[in-house]
């Protein structure tokens, strides 16, 4: 058995957990861990320019790969700077482990220099967290942290490391496996519930599959597709579920909810059976809850019991990993033996209705001569990247246009902050994804507001030679808020207009990156081509129609059938 | 509806604040809360009285179970159970009321645990309803101070042979 100081235990644990890259920013209270990493030399460290960037980058890495992302910060302000990133990961169930330095144990509680109770601050936005007071417990805590972050419903875990603990020495006995008496997520779904679910499917005339982020987390996209194809059911996805079922598939109705398609929302409102898979009936999806899917029976597959029956009453709850649940359900359907054609015939009237909705109000926008429509930029981006890029987004209209007009066919190709809606997420997340996949095309679709929230990470991307592509849809507005003001506040644009915006092309150049700008529709394609083909970090700025809106839109608190349309 | 939950939780620093934080953060009620170690000192036992409709109680129990430190949650008020609470009550006991207070102690089987020329301090134990009755009767005499433990509860053993 080897004795190691705490700081080295951290490094050893990172290696054993297969962590190849960490994102961080140093300071006095974490300098010892940095020193141990430097001496060891086997873990790649990405030095960010703001700790929020480190947390989002770890999160982007985790979403793109399915592995645990890791970030490191010092005590006090370093730690508090990670909080938005931690809360972002928490809301979207993303596995990250965050290490923070802490003042020595003897000083804790003394308002010591750069002391903050980060464990207290992050308790409501972590899946679990630890203040390590005894180095002997550190190996176990490190193992637990990674296990808790990635198992069950994933989430962020924080480990606060007092400076003295980093230097105290103990046996390093790293457990191979771990079993916690108080934490045992249910992964295997109950067969009896699967059979009950099948009975409901047999009875249904107008079913719909409502797929969420859980499908992507569970890597269950193949199983989901199998289910959909074997019963010929329509599939709609949440923002977080996009890519969990191919967006170009004939059975895809696209996204549902506040900015979902007319067809998806109408289908949800008229269905007699919702098969919910890894989705949590968020208020952006249900709209006015009393009017939500009034005639539907609900089957709900989710690994977290709290997601089930939180907002709507469920007829058949299935607690467990949705990959396994879908496999079992498909098996029951296969054993039943009805071929897809039989289901297709059975659901034909339903599909006729759905196609009619699709035709009545497809996703669309009005073209205007001389002005760049943001939807057009996304359509072109989709064409030029052949739908194969990893797309991250910022938050706001830019995010919604991306969700609507880029057809995501593969899981883990849309990285976006859905639950917390964090402006400034997209660019650092793109850095995380690009670190994981150096040879893939990674594009951040940004708004002019959001991009300025973590623009400092340009330096990080340059330093790491990351060829991230930033597409800025510049409306010189906090557009999404402006849209609400236009529609519901008599166009009083309180604090949403930017009268000063940096010259993004020059800004790119100032960082040593490349910048391109388009101000007319006919320049869009060329600008995208130039930007995407250029080496290295690139900004492509598009001066878009300033007051363009995102439609359809379900006004907050309204039923999802009360959509405002183009 | 009122529910009494029995919660077994790892005896870790912060575990209690995870639980109370859950209640305040999600807008659930806590009417009373009692914590003490169990025979196994690595676990704490917590009795929590809360209220809400069946959906809220279901969420509360699920949310508690979701906490990594929580080992087990039982809604003891689902079945037969015994509940007790203790109060220490300092009442005015001047000449004309001294005897009256003692008589009431007798009837409710309370104990006098401290005596001064002008007060009695009474210990009363029982289900919440009993404490309520005692307090109602003592109020007119004059309660100077009161401290209560909050409810603790335990399931009854099944009586069927
Ligand atoms: C400006 C803006 C506009 C938005 N508009 C929309 C909109 O129009 N439509 C929309 O859908 N969203 C919209 N959102 C996003 C919305 O806020 C929610 O984030 C989103 O709807 C939640 O997606 P989800 O239900 O898939 O849940 P997620 O947050 O992805 O949750 C995943 C669920 O899956 C479960 N799960 C995890 N792992 C597994 C597993 N292995 N097996 C089974 N289950 C698992 C989890 O327990 C959880 O319940 C918008 C966000 C913003 C910022
Ligand atoms: C950190 C943060 N602050 C505020 C908001 C509220 N908000 C939501 S969308 C939005 C506007 C975003 O503007 P921009 O990035 O330019 O995107 P656009 O909507 O114009 O495409 C704002 C301010 C938020 N989501 N996140
Ligand atoms: Mg904008």
Coordinates of C-alpha atoms in Angstrom, one line a residue, chain B:
Chain B
X1 CA -53.4 16.4 5.7
X2 CA -50.7 16.0 8.4
X3 CA -48.1 13.3 7.9
X4 CA -45.4 12.1 10.2
X5 CA -42.3 10.9 8.4
X6 CA -39.6 8.8 10.0
X7 CA -36.2 9.3 8.2
X8 CA -33.0 7.4 8.7
X9 CA -30.0 9.4 7.5
X10 CA -26.2 9.1 7.4
X11 CA -24.8 10.8 10.4
X12 CA -22.7 13.2 8.2
X13 CA -22.1 16.9 8.7
X14 CA -24.5 18.8 6.5
X15 CA -27.0 16.0 6.2
X16 CA -29.6 17.8 8.3
X17 CA -29.1 21.0 6.4
X18 CA -29.6 19.0 3.1
X19 CA -33.0 18.0 4.5
X20 CA -34.1 21.4 5.8
X21 CA -32.7 23.0 2.6
X22 CA -34.8 20.6 0.6
X23 CA -38.0 21.7 2.4
X24 CA -37.3 25.4 2.2
X25 CA -36.0 25.3 -1.4
X26 CA -39.0 23.4 -2.7
X27 CA -41.6 25.2 -0.6
X28 CA -42.6 22.2 1.5
X29 CA -43.9 22.6 5.1
X30 CA -42.1 21.5 8.2
X31 CA -44.3 21.6 11.3
X32 CA -41.8 20.0 13.6
X33 CA -38.5 18.2 13.3
X34 CA -36.7 16.0 15.8
X35 CA -33.2 14.5 15.4
X36 CA -31.1 12.1 17.4
X37 CA -28.5 9.4 16.8
X38 CA -29.7 5.8 16.6
X39 CA -28.1 2.8 18.3
X40 CA -25.9 2.6 15.2
X41 CA -24.0 5.9 15.7
X42 CA -23.3 6.2 12.0
X43 CA -27.0 6.9 11.4
X44 CA -29.3 9.6 12.7
X45 CA -33.0 9.3 13.1
X46 CA -35.3 12.1 12.2
X47 CA -39.0 12.5 12.8
X48 CA -40.6 15.1 10.6
X49 CA -44.1 16.3 10.7
X50 CA -45.3 17.9 7.5
X51 CA -48.5 18.5 5.7
X52 CA -49.8 18.5 2.1
X53 CA -52.1 16.6 -0.3
X54 CA -51.2 13.1 -1.4
X55 CA -49.1 14.4 -4.4
X56 CA -47.1 16.7 -2.3
X57 CA -46.4 14.0 0.3
X58 CA -45.4 11.6 -2.5
X59 CA -43.0 14.3 -3.8
X60 CA -41.6 14.9 -0.3
X61 CA -40.9 11.3 0.3
X62 CA -39.3 10.8 -3.2
X63 CA -37.2 14.0 -2.8
X64 CA -36.0 12.8 0.6
X65 CA -35.1 9.5 -0.8
X66 CA -33.2 11.2 -3.6
X67 CA -30.7 12.7 -1.2
X68 CA -27.6 10.7 -1.3
X69 CA -27.4 10.7 2.6
X70 CA -30.9 9.4 3.2
X71 CA -31.1 5.7 3.9
X72 CA -34.8 5.2 4.5
X73 CA -38.1 7.2 4.7
X74 CA -41.2 5.8 6.2
X75 CA -44.6 7.6 6.4
X76 CA -45.5 6.3 9.8
X77 CA -48.9 8.0 9.7
X78 CA -49.8 5.6 6.9
X79 CA -50.4 2.8 9.5
X80 CA -50.8 2.4 13.2
X81 CA -48.3 4.4 15.2
X82 CA -47.5 5.9 18.5
X83 CA -46.4 9.5 18.7
X84 CA -45.2 11.5 21.6
X85 CA -44.1 15.0 22.3
X86 CA -42.8 16.6 25.4
X87 CA -43.2 20.2 26.6
X88 CA -41.7 22.1 29.6
X89 CA -44.1 24.8 30.7
X90 CA -43.4 27.5 33.2
X91 CA -46.7 28.6 34.6
X92 CA -47.6 31.4 37.1
X93 CA -48.4 29.8 40.4
X94 CA -49.3 32.4 42.9
X95 CA -51.3 31.8 46.0
X96 CA -54.7 31.4 44.5
X97 CA -53.6 29.3 41.5
X98 CA -51.0 27.0 43.1
X99 CA -53.4 24.3 44.0
X100 CA -55.3 24.6 40.7
X101 CA -52.1 24.0 38.8
X102 CA -51.2 21.0 40.8
X103 CA -54.7 19.6 40.4
X104 CA -54.3 19.8 36.6
X105 CA -50.9 18.2 36.7
X106 CA -52.5 15.3 38.5
X107 CA -55.3 14.9 36.0
X108 CA -53.0 15.0 33.0
X109 CA -50.2 13.1 34.7
X110 CA -47.8 15.9 34.3
X111 CA -44.7 16.2 36.5
X112 CA -43.6 19.3 38.3
X113 CA -39.9 19.6 37.6
X114 CA -39.1 22.9 39.1
X115 CA -40.7 25.1 41.7
X116 CA -40.2 28.7 42.6
X117 CA -42.3 31.0 44.9
X118 CA -44.2 32.3 41.9
X119 CA -44.0 29.5 39.3
X120 CA -44.2 25.9 38.7
X121 CA -42.4 24.3 35.7
X122 CA -44.3 21.4 34.4
X123 CA -43.2 18.5 32.2
X124 CA -45.9 17.1 30.0
X125 CA -45.6 14.2 27.6
X126 CA -48.1 12.8 25.2
X127 CA -49.5 13.0 21.7
X128 CA -49.9 16.5 20.4
X129 CA -53.5 16.5 21.2
X130 CA -52.8 16.1 24.9
X131 CA -50.2 18.9 24.9
X132 CA -52.8 21.1 23.2
X133 CA -55.4 20.4 25.9
X134 CA -53.0 21.1 28.7
X135 CA -51.9 24.4 27.1
X136 CA -55.5 25.5 26.6
X137 CA -56.2 24.9 30.3
X138 CA -53.0 26.5 31.6
X139 CA -53.3 29.6 29.4
X140 CA -55.9 31.4 31.6
X141 CA -53.7 30.9 34.6
X142 CA -50.7 32.4 32.8
X143 CA -47.9 30.7 30.9
X144 CA -44.6 32.5 31.3
X145 CA -42.5 30.3 29.0
X146 CA -42.7 27.1 27.1
X147 CA -40.4 24.8 25.2
X148 CA -41.4 21.8 23.1
X149 CA -39.5 18.9 21.6
X150 CA -41.5 18.4 18.5
X151 CA -43.1 15.0 17.7
X152 CA -41.3 11.7 17.7
X153 CA -43.1 8.6 16.4
X154 CA -42.8 4.9 16.0
X155 CA -44.8 2.3 14.1
X156 CA -46.8 -0.1 16.2
X157 CA -46.0 -3.8 15.8
X158 CA -48.5 -5.8 13.9
X159 CA -50.9 -7.2 16.4
X160 CA -52.2 -10.1 14.2
X161 CA -51.1 -13.5 15.4

